[in-house]
Amino acid sequence: MEENKMPLIGDHAPEFHAMTTQGKIDFPADYKGSWVVLFSHPADFTPVCTTEFIALSRMNETFESLNTKLIGLSIDSLHSHLGWIKSIEALNFNNEGKVKIPFPIIADISMNVAKKYGMLQTVANTQTVRAVFIIDPEGIIRTILYYPMSTGRNIPEIIRILQSLQLNDKTHYSTPANWQPGDDVVMGAPLTIEEAQERLESSDNTIKPLDWYLTMKKMK
């Protein structure tokens, strides 16, 4: 199988022009200023992917509130995508009501985009793995997630990662294991003995040093 190099975290998102279910896009230029979640599917009309489309559609307003656009991709034709959307929008999954698919789906018959993003990693070299790329407003890849075909993606976790990235960009604080918005965050390790001592002796009640190198900070 032809080797497809995957871009890395910190790389500029590979550029492409593509037709989608909502018209042509020039990526990432058309999305400058917005965060993007670009996610791929092995093929149209796949069961697990269908449930993901429904879950993503239900959470679209949350993504929008985080200045984030969703873009799907599958190595199928535009007509196939449109048929799949129509089928999905007729479903009442988990008796939670029907959804409208609000985001575009890239038609990638040529596999041009899939190859640029290293999505072809399966024995069937005409199917993409279930990838997620989180791309920031400057077109830089900030997170890469890969899932096996059998495991549905956790949409709240994708949102949590976005919130963590945006918090770090704004404050430079990191987020600890199992962090949720509003929880304490992690300050960078001190670079000098004096700075470490200052933290340990600090009267700031928002700072909670657990050891010289590990300091938690309470968010207001």
PDB file of C-alpha atoms in Angstrom:
ATOM      1  CA  MET A   1       0.000   0.000   0.000  1.00  0.00           C
ATOM      2  CA  GLU A   2       1.229   3.520  -0.767  1.00  0.00           C
ATOM      3  CA  GLU A   3       2.657   5.215   2.297  1.00  0.00           C
ATOM      4  CA  ASN A   4       0.688   8.260   3.417  1.00  0.00           C
ATOM      5  CA  LYS A   5       2.594  10.525   5.760  1.00  0.00           C
ATOM      6  CA  MET A   6       0.533  11.928   8.603  1.00  0.00           C
ATOM      7  CA  PRO A   7       1.017  15.600   9.512  1.00  0.00           C
ATOM      8  CA  LEU A   8       2.101  16.213  13.093  1.00  0.00           C
ATOM      9  CA  ILE A   9       0.886  18.388  15.948  1.00  0.00           C
ATOM     10  CA  GLY A  10       2.341  21.848  15.377  1.00  0.00           C
ATOM     11  CA  ASP A  11       2.397  21.496  11.581  1.00  0.00           C
ATOM     12  CA  HIS A  12       0.466  23.779   9.296  1.00  0.00           C
ATOM     13  CA  ALA A  13      -2.698  21.967   8.205  1.00  0.00           C
ATOM     14  CA  PRO A  14      -2.184  20.680   4.643  1.00  0.00           C
ATOM     15  CA  GLU A  15      -3.978  22.872   2.134  1.00  0.00           C
ATOM     16  CA  PHE A  16      -6.628  21.538  -0.210  1.00  0.00           C
ATOM     17  CA  HIS A  17      -9.519  22.549  -2.453  1.00  0.00           C
ATOM     18  CA  ALA A  18     -12.572  20.308  -2.302  1.00  0.00           C
ATOM     19  CA  MET A  19     -16.239  19.997  -3.144  1.00  0.00           C
ATOM     20  CA  THR A  20     -18.505  19.403  -0.169  1.00  0.00           C
ATOM     21  CA  THR A  21     -22.193  18.954   0.477  1.00  0.00           C
ATOM     22  CA  GLN A  22     -22.301  22.711   1.128  1.00  0.00           C
ATOM     23  CA  GLY A  23     -20.232  23.817  -1.871  1.00  0.00           C
ATOM     24  CA  LYS A  24     -16.555  24.329  -2.616  1.00  0.00           C
ATOM     25  CA  ILE A  25     -14.051  25.054   0.145  1.00  0.00           C
ATOM     26  CA  ASP A  26     -10.466  26.301   0.119  1.00  0.00           C
ATOM     27  CA  PHE A  27      -8.890  24.921   3.273  1.00  0.00           C
ATOM     28  CA  PRO A  28      -7.657  26.289   5.589  1.00  0.00           C
ATOM     29  CA  ALA A  29      -7.961  29.762   4.043  1.00  0.00           C
ATOM     30  CA  ASP A  30     -11.790  29.799   4.197  1.00  0.00           C
ATOM     31  CA  TYR A  31     -11.667  29.018   7.915  1.00  0.00           C
ATOM     32  CA  LYS A  32      -9.014  31.477   9.071  1.00  0.00           C
ATOM     33  CA  GLY A  33     -10.057  32.939  12.423  1.00  0.00           C
ATOM     34  CA  SER A  34     -12.039  29.845  13.453  1.00  0.00           C
ATOM     35  CA  TRP A  35     -11.093  26.591  15.091  1.00  0.00           C
ATOM     36  CA  VAL A  36     -11.854  23.518  12.976  1.00  0.00           C
ATOM     37  CA  VAL A  37     -12.594  19.901  13.807  1.00  0.00           C
ATOM     38  CA  LEU A  38     -11.861  17.887  10.646  1.00  0.00           C
ATOM     39  CA  PHE A  39     -13.020  14.288  11.006  1.00  0.00           C
ATOM     40  CA  SER A  40     -12.994  11.348   8.607  1.00  0.00           C
ATOM     41  CA  HIS A  41     -15.108   8.237   8.100  1.00  0.00           C
ATOM     42  CA  PRO A  42     -14.295   4.906   6.420  1.00  0.00           C
ATOM     43  CA  ALA A  43     -17.278   5.157   4.045  1.00  0.00           C
ATOM     44  CA  ASP A  44     -20.825   6.438   3.756  1.00  0.00           C
ATOM     45  CA  PHE A  45     -23.733   4.497   5.252  1.00  0.00           C
ATOM     46  CA  THR A  46     -21.547   2.947   7.952  1.00  0.00           C
ATOM     47  CA  PRO A  47     -23.419   2.264  11.211  1.00  0.00           C
ATOM     48  CA  VAL A  48     -21.012   3.674  13.814  1.00  0.00           C
ATOM     49  CA  CYS A  49     -20.298   6.763  11.708  1.00  0.00           C
ATOM     50  CA  THR A  50     -24.011   7.410  11.390  1.00  0.00           C
ATOM     51  CA  THR A  51     -24.335   7.599  15.176  1.00  0.00           C
ATOM     52  CA  GLU A  52     -21.376  10.010  15.255  1.00  0.00           C
ATOM     53  CA  PHE A  53     -22.985  12.289  12.680  1.00  0.00           C
ATOM     54  CA  ILE A  54     -26.087  12.429  14.838  1.00  0.00           C
ATOM     55  CA  ALA A  55     -24.076  13.152  18.008  1.00  0.00           C
ATOM     56  CA  LEU A  56     -22.011  15.854  16.301  1.00  0.00           C
ATOM     57  CA  SER A  57     -25.136  17.481  14.895  1.00  0.00           C
ATOM     58  CA  ARG A  58     -26.710  17.596  18.353  1.00  0.00           C
ATOM     59  CA  MET A  59     -23.586  19.308  19.734  1.00  0.00           C
ATOM     60  CA  ASN A  60     -23.089  21.709  16.819  1.00  0.00           C
ATOM     61  CA  GLU A  61     -24.265  24.753  18.802  1.00  0.00           C
ATOM     62  CA  THR A  62     -21.688  23.966  21.491  1.00  0.00           C
ATOM     63  CA  PHE A  63     -18.951  23.840  18.859  1.00  0.00           C
ATOM     64  CA  GLU A  64     -20.181  27.129  17.417  1.00  0.00           C
ATOM     65  CA  SER A  65     -20.057  28.722  20.881  1.00  0.00           C
ATOM     66  CA  LEU A  66     -16.360  27.737  20.944  1.00  0.00           C
ATOM     67  CA  ASN A  67     -15.754  29.432  17.564  1.00  0.00           C
ATOM     68  CA  THR A  68     -15.350  25.997  16.004  1.00  0.00           C
ATOM     69  CA  LYS A  69     -16.466  24.663  12.622  1.00  0.00           C
ATOM     70  CA  LEU A  70     -17.049  20.981  11.881  1.00  0.00           C
ATOM     71  CA  ILE A  71     -15.975  19.388   8.578  1.00  0.00           C
ATOM     72  CA  GLY A  72     -16.578  15.736   7.722  1.00  0.00           C
ATOM     73  CA  LEU A  73     -14.782  13.622   5.117  1.00  0.00           C
ATOM     74  CA  SER A  74     -15.430  10.275   3.487  1.00  0.00           C
ATOM     75  CA  ILE A  75     -13.987   8.658   0.360  1.00  0.00           C
ATOM     76  CA  ASP A  76     -17.316   8.639  -1.416  1.00  0.00           C
ATOM     77  CA  SER A  77     -19.073  10.769  -3.994  1.00  0.00           C
ATOM     78  CA  LEU A  78     -21.070  13.912  -3.387  1.00  0.00           C
ATOM     79  CA  HIS A  79     -24.267  12.099  -4.426  1.00  0.00           C
ATOM     80  CA  SER A  80     -23.526   9.320  -1.941  1.00  0.00           C
ATOM     81  CA  HIS A  81     -22.969  11.908   0.794  1.00  0.00           C
ATOM     82  CA  LEU A  82     -26.292  13.576   0.008  1.00  0.00           C
ATOM     83  CA  GLY A  83     -28.078  10.230   0.130  1.00  0.00           C
ATOM     84  CA  TRP A  84     -26.461   9.411   3.457  1.00  0.00           C
ATOM     85  CA  ILE A  85     -27.447  12.795   4.909  1.00  0.00           C
ATOM     86  CA  LYS A  86     -31.047  12.249   3.824  1.00  0.00           C
ATOM     87  CA  SER A  87     -31.051   8.827   5.482  1.00  0.00           C
ATOM     88  CA  ILE A  88     -29.511  10.140   8.716  1.00  0.00           C
ATOM     89  CA  GLU A  89     -31.968  13.015   8.955  1.00  0.00           C
ATOM     90  CA  ALA A  90     -34.857  10.531   8.762  1.00  0.00           C
ATOM     91  CA  LEU A  91     -33.631   8.585  11.803  1.00  0.00           C
ATOM     92  CA  ASN A  92     -34.786   8.985  15.390  1.00  0.00           C
ATOM     93  CA  PHE A  93     -31.741   7.560  17.144  1.00  0.00           C
ATOM     94  CA  ASN A  94     -32.299   6.664  20.822  1.00  0.00           C
ATOM     95  CA  ASN A  95     -35.736   8.317  20.581  1.00  0.00           C
ATOM     96  CA  GLU A  96     -34.041  11.713  20.983  1.00  0.00           C
ATOM     97  CA  GLY A  97     -35.594  13.239  17.891  1.00  0.00           C
ATOM     98  CA  LYS A  98     -34.358  13.792  14.367  1.00  0.00           C
ATOM     99  CA  VAL A  99     -31.429  16.037  13.467  1.00  0.00           C
ATOM    100  CA  LYS A 100     -30.316  18.179  10.549  1.00  0.00           C
ATOM    101  CA  ILE A 101     -26.692  17.792   9.462  1.00  0.00           C
ATOM    102  CA  PRO A 102     -25.339  21.356   9.756  1.00  0.00           C
ATOM    103  CA  PHE A 103     -21.739  20.793   8.644  1.00  0.00           C
ATOM    104  CA  PRO A 104     -20.205  20.076   5.211  1.00  0.00           C
ATOM    105  CA  ILE A 105     -18.933  16.663   4.152  1.00  0.00           C
ATOM    106  CA  ILE A 106     -15.983  16.548   1.763  1.00  0.00           C
ATOM    107  CA  ALA A 107     -16.349  14.377  -1.339  1.00  0.00           C
ATOM    108  CA  ASP A 108     -12.890  12.785  -1.622  1.00  0.00           C
ATOM    109  CA  ILE A 109     -13.185  10.167  -4.382  1.00  0.00           C
ATOM    110  CA  SER A 110      -9.643  11.018  -5.515  1.00  0.00           C
ATOM    111  CA  MET A 111      -8.395  10.437  -1.939  1.00  0.00           C
ATOM    112  CA  ASN A 112      -6.410  13.675  -2.275  1.00  0.00           C
ATOM    113  CA  VAL A 113      -7.352  15.008   1.170  1.00  0.00           C
ATOM    114  CA  ALA A 114      -7.148  11.603   2.855  1.00  0.00           C
ATOM    115  CA  LYS A 115      -3.592  11.131   1.573  1.00  0.00           C
ATOM    116  CA  LYS A 116      -2.487  14.616   2.658  1.00  0.00           C
ATOM    117  CA  TYR A 117      -3.719  13.917   6.180  1.00  0.00           C
ATOM    118  CA  GLY A 118      -2.391  10.343   6.432  1.00  0.00           C
ATOM    119  CA  MET A 119      -5.887   8.902   6.804  1.00  0.00           C
ATOM    120  CA  LEU A 120      -5.286   5.756   4.704  1.00  0.00           C
ATOM    121  CA  GLN A 121      -3.893   3.318   7.245  1.00  0.00           C
ATOM    122  CA  THR A 122      -6.134   0.276   6.827  1.00  0.00           C
ATOM    123  CA  VAL A 123      -5.821  -2.898   4.745  1.00  0.00           C
ATOM    124  CA  ALA A 124      -8.624  -1.522   2.557  1.00  0.00           C
ATOM    125  CA  ASN A 125      -6.659   1.352   1.024  1.00  0.00           C
ATOM    126  CA  THR A 126      -9.788   3.091  -0.204  1.00  0.00           C
ATOM    127  CA  GLN A 127     -11.146   3.615   3.306  1.00  0.00           C
ATOM    128  CA  THR A 128      -9.969   6.231   5.783  1.00  0.00           C
ATOM    129  CA  VAL A 129      -9.345   5.533   9.433  1.00  0.00           C
ATOM    130  CA  ARG A 130     -11.559   7.429  11.869  1.00  0.00           C
ATOM    131  CA  ALA A 131      -9.367  10.490  12.339  1.00  0.00           C
ATOM    132  CA  VAL A 132      -9.941  13.785  14.142  1.00  0.00           C
ATOM    133  CA  PHE A 133      -7.768  16.845  13.541  1.00  0.00           C
ATOM    134  CA  ILE A 134      -8.291  19.911  15.732  1.00  0.00           C
ATOM    135  CA  ILE A 135      -6.907  22.943  13.882  1.00  0.00           C
ATOM    136  CA  ASP A 136      -6.560  26.397  15.393  1.00  0.00           C
ATOM    137  CA  PRO A 137      -7.556  29.766  13.860  1.00  0.00           C
ATOM    138  CA  GLU A 138      -4.065  30.162  12.347  1.00  0.00           C
ATOM    139  CA  GLY A 139      -4.312  26.828  10.536  1.00  0.00           C
ATOM    140  CA  ILE A 140      -1.996  24.947  12.922  1.00  0.00           C
ATOM    141  CA  ILE A 141      -2.774  21.340  13.880  1.00  0.00           C
ATOM    142  CA  ARG A 142      -3.179  21.222  17.661  1.00  0.00           C
ATOM    143  CA  THR A 143      -4.584  17.745  18.300  1.00  0.00           C
ATOM    144  CA  ILE A 144      -4.727  14.455  16.386  1.00  0.00           C
ATOM    145  CA  LEU A 145      -6.974  11.562  17.433  1.00  0.00           C
ATOM    146  CA  TYR A 146      -7.293   8.180  15.702  1.00  0.00           C
ATOM    147  CA  TYR A 147      -9.983   5.612  16.399  1.00  0.00           C
ATOM    148  CA  PRO A 148     -10.469   2.042  15.177  1.00  0.00           C
ATOM    149  CA  MET A 149     -13.488   1.443  12.962  1.00  0.00           C
ATOM    150  CA  SER A 150     -15.330  -0.358  15.761  1.00  0.00           C
ATOM    151  CA  THR A 151     -15.186   2.436  18.349  1.00  0.00           C
ATOM    152  CA  GLY A 152     -17.430   5.477  18.187  1.00  0.00           C
ATOM    153  CA  ARG A 153     -15.842   8.802  19.015  1.00  0.00           C
ATOM    154  CA  ASN A 154     -16.608  10.543  22.310  1.00  0.00           C
ATOM    155  CA  ILE A 155     -17.896  13.965  21.276  1.00  0.00           C
ATOM    156  CA  PRO A 156     -17.768  15.517  24.796  1.00  0.00           C
ATOM    157  CA  GLU A 157     -14.069  14.590  24.936  1.00  0.00           C
ATOM    158  CA  ILE A 158     -13.402  16.420  21.654  1.00  0.00           C
ATOM    159  CA  ILE A 159     -15.168  19.458  23.122  1.00  0.00           C
ATOM    160  CA  ARG A 160     -13.144  19.149  26.356  1.00  0.00           C
ATOM    161  CA  ILE A 161      -9.896  19.127  24.360  1.00  0.00           C
ATOM    162  CA  LEU A 162     -10.999  22.263  22.509  1.00  0.00           C
ATOM    163  CA  GLN A 163     -11.810  24.003  25.789  1.00  0.00           C
ATOM    164  CA  SER A 164      -8.430  23.002  27.221  1.00  0.00           C
ATOM    165  CA  LEU A 165      -6.533  24.269  24.163  1.00  0.00           C
ATOM    166  CA  GLN A 166      -8.415  27.554  24.179  1.00  0.00           C
ATOM    167  CA  LEU A 167      -7.813  28.004  27.917  1.00  0.00           C
ATOM    168  CA  ASN A 168      -4.087  27.385  27.459  1.00  0.00           C
ATOM    169  CA  ASP A 169      -3.908  29.881  24.593  1.00  0.00           C
ATOM    170  CA  LYS A 170      -5.581  32.493  26.773  1.00  0.00           C
ATOM    171  CA  THR A 171      -3.889  31.901  30.132  1.00  0.00           C
ATOM    172  CA  HIS A 172      -0.888  29.590  29.454  1.00  0.00           C
ATOM    173  CA  TYR A 173      -2.160  27.272  32.185  1.00  0.00           C
ATOM    174  CA  SER A 174      -2.322  23.546  31.494  1.00  0.00           C
ATOM    175  CA  THR A 175      -5.139  21.199  32.455  1.00  0.00           C
ATOM    176  CA  PRO A 176      -4.679  18.099  34.640  1.00  0.00           C
ATOM    177  CA  ALA A 177      -6.020  14.600  34.162  1.00  0.00           C
ATOM    178  CA  ASN A 178      -9.819  14.422  33.956  1.00  0.00           C
ATOM    179  CA  TRP A 179     -10.076  18.230  33.915  1.00  0.00           C
ATOM    180  CA  GLN A 180     -13.440  19.795  33.246  1.00  0.00           C
ATOM    181  CA  PRO A 181     -14.148  23.512  32.692  1.00  0.00           C
ATOM    182  CA  GLY A 182     -14.121  25.299  36.047  1.00  0.00           C
ATOM    183  CA  ASP A 183     -11.726  22.816  37.685  1.00  0.00           C
ATOM    184  CA  ASP A 184      -8.328  23.815  39.020  1.00  0.00           C
ATOM    185  CA  VAL A 185      -5.574  24.149  36.408  1.00  0.00           C
ATOM    186  CA  VAL A 186      -1.837  23.457  36.477  1.00  0.00           C
ATOM    187  CA  MET A 187       0.772  26.205  36.566  1.00  0.00           C
ATOM    188  CA  GLY A 188       4.066  25.722  34.762  1.00  0.00           C
ATOM    189  CA  ALA A 189       6.909  24.341  36.865  1.00  0.00           C
ATOM    190  CA  PRO A 190       9.078  27.072  38.476  1.00  0.00           C
ATOM    191  CA  LEU A 191      12.384  27.736  36.755  1.00  0.00           C
ATOM    192  CA  THR A 192      14.394  28.835  39.790  1.00  0.00           C
ATOM    193  CA  ILE A 193      14.729  27.912  43.469  1.00  0.00           C
ATOM    194  CA  GLU A 194      13.511  31.384  44.403  1.00  0.00           C
ATOM    195  CA  GLU A 195      10.365  31.023  42.316  1.00  0.00           C
ATOM    196  CA  ALA A 196       9.652  27.600  43.803  1.00  0.00           C
ATOM    197  CA  GLN A 197      10.041  28.974  47.323  1.00  0.00           C
ATOM    198  CA  GLU A 198       7.787  31.942  46.541  1.00  0.00           C
ATOM    199  CA  ARG A 199       5.028  29.588  45.463  1.00  0.00           C
ATOM    200  CA  LEU A 200       5.336  27.423  48.557  1.00  0.00           C
ATOM    201  CA  GLU A 201       5.101  30.514  50.766  1.00  0.00           C
ATOM    202  CA  SER A 202       2.499  32.369  48.713  1.00  0.00           C
ATOM    203  CA  SER A 203      -0.483  33.922  50.496  1.00  0.00           C
ATOM    204  CA  ASP A 204      -2.504  33.912  47.261  1.00  0.00           C
ATOM    205  CA  ASN A 205      -5.456  31.649  48.081  1.00  0.00           C
ATOM    206  CA  THR A 206      -5.943  30.805  44.383  1.00  0.00           C
ATOM    207  CA  ILE A 207      -2.537  29.088  44.301  1.00  0.00           C
ATOM    208  CA  LYS A 208      -2.264  25.598  45.796  1.00  0.00           C
ATOM    209  CA  PRO A 209       1.317  24.232  45.727  1.00  0.00           C
ATOM    210  CA  LEU A 210       1.383  20.472  46.226  1.00  0.00           C
ATOM    211  CA  ASP A 211       5.138  20.259  45.808  1.00  0.00           C
ATOM    212  CA  TRP A 212       7.837  22.576  44.452  1.00  0.00           C
ATOM    213  CA  TYR A 213       7.176  21.455  40.862  1.00  0.00           C
ATOM    214  CA  LEU A 214       3.392  20.944  41.005  1.00  0.00           C
ATOM    215  CA  THR A 215       1.170  23.933  41.645  1.00  0.00           C
ATOM    216  CA  MET A 216      -2.555  24.029  41.096  1.00  0.00           C
ATOM    217  CA  LYS A 217      -4.417  27.264  40.527  1.00  0.00           C
ATOM    218  CA  LYS A 218      -8.075  27.891  41.203  1.00  0.00           C
ATOM    219  CA  MET A 219      -9.806  29.587  38.295  1.00  0.00           C
ATOM    220  CA  LYS A 220     -12.038  32.532  39.120  1.00  0.00           C
TER     221      LYS A 220
END
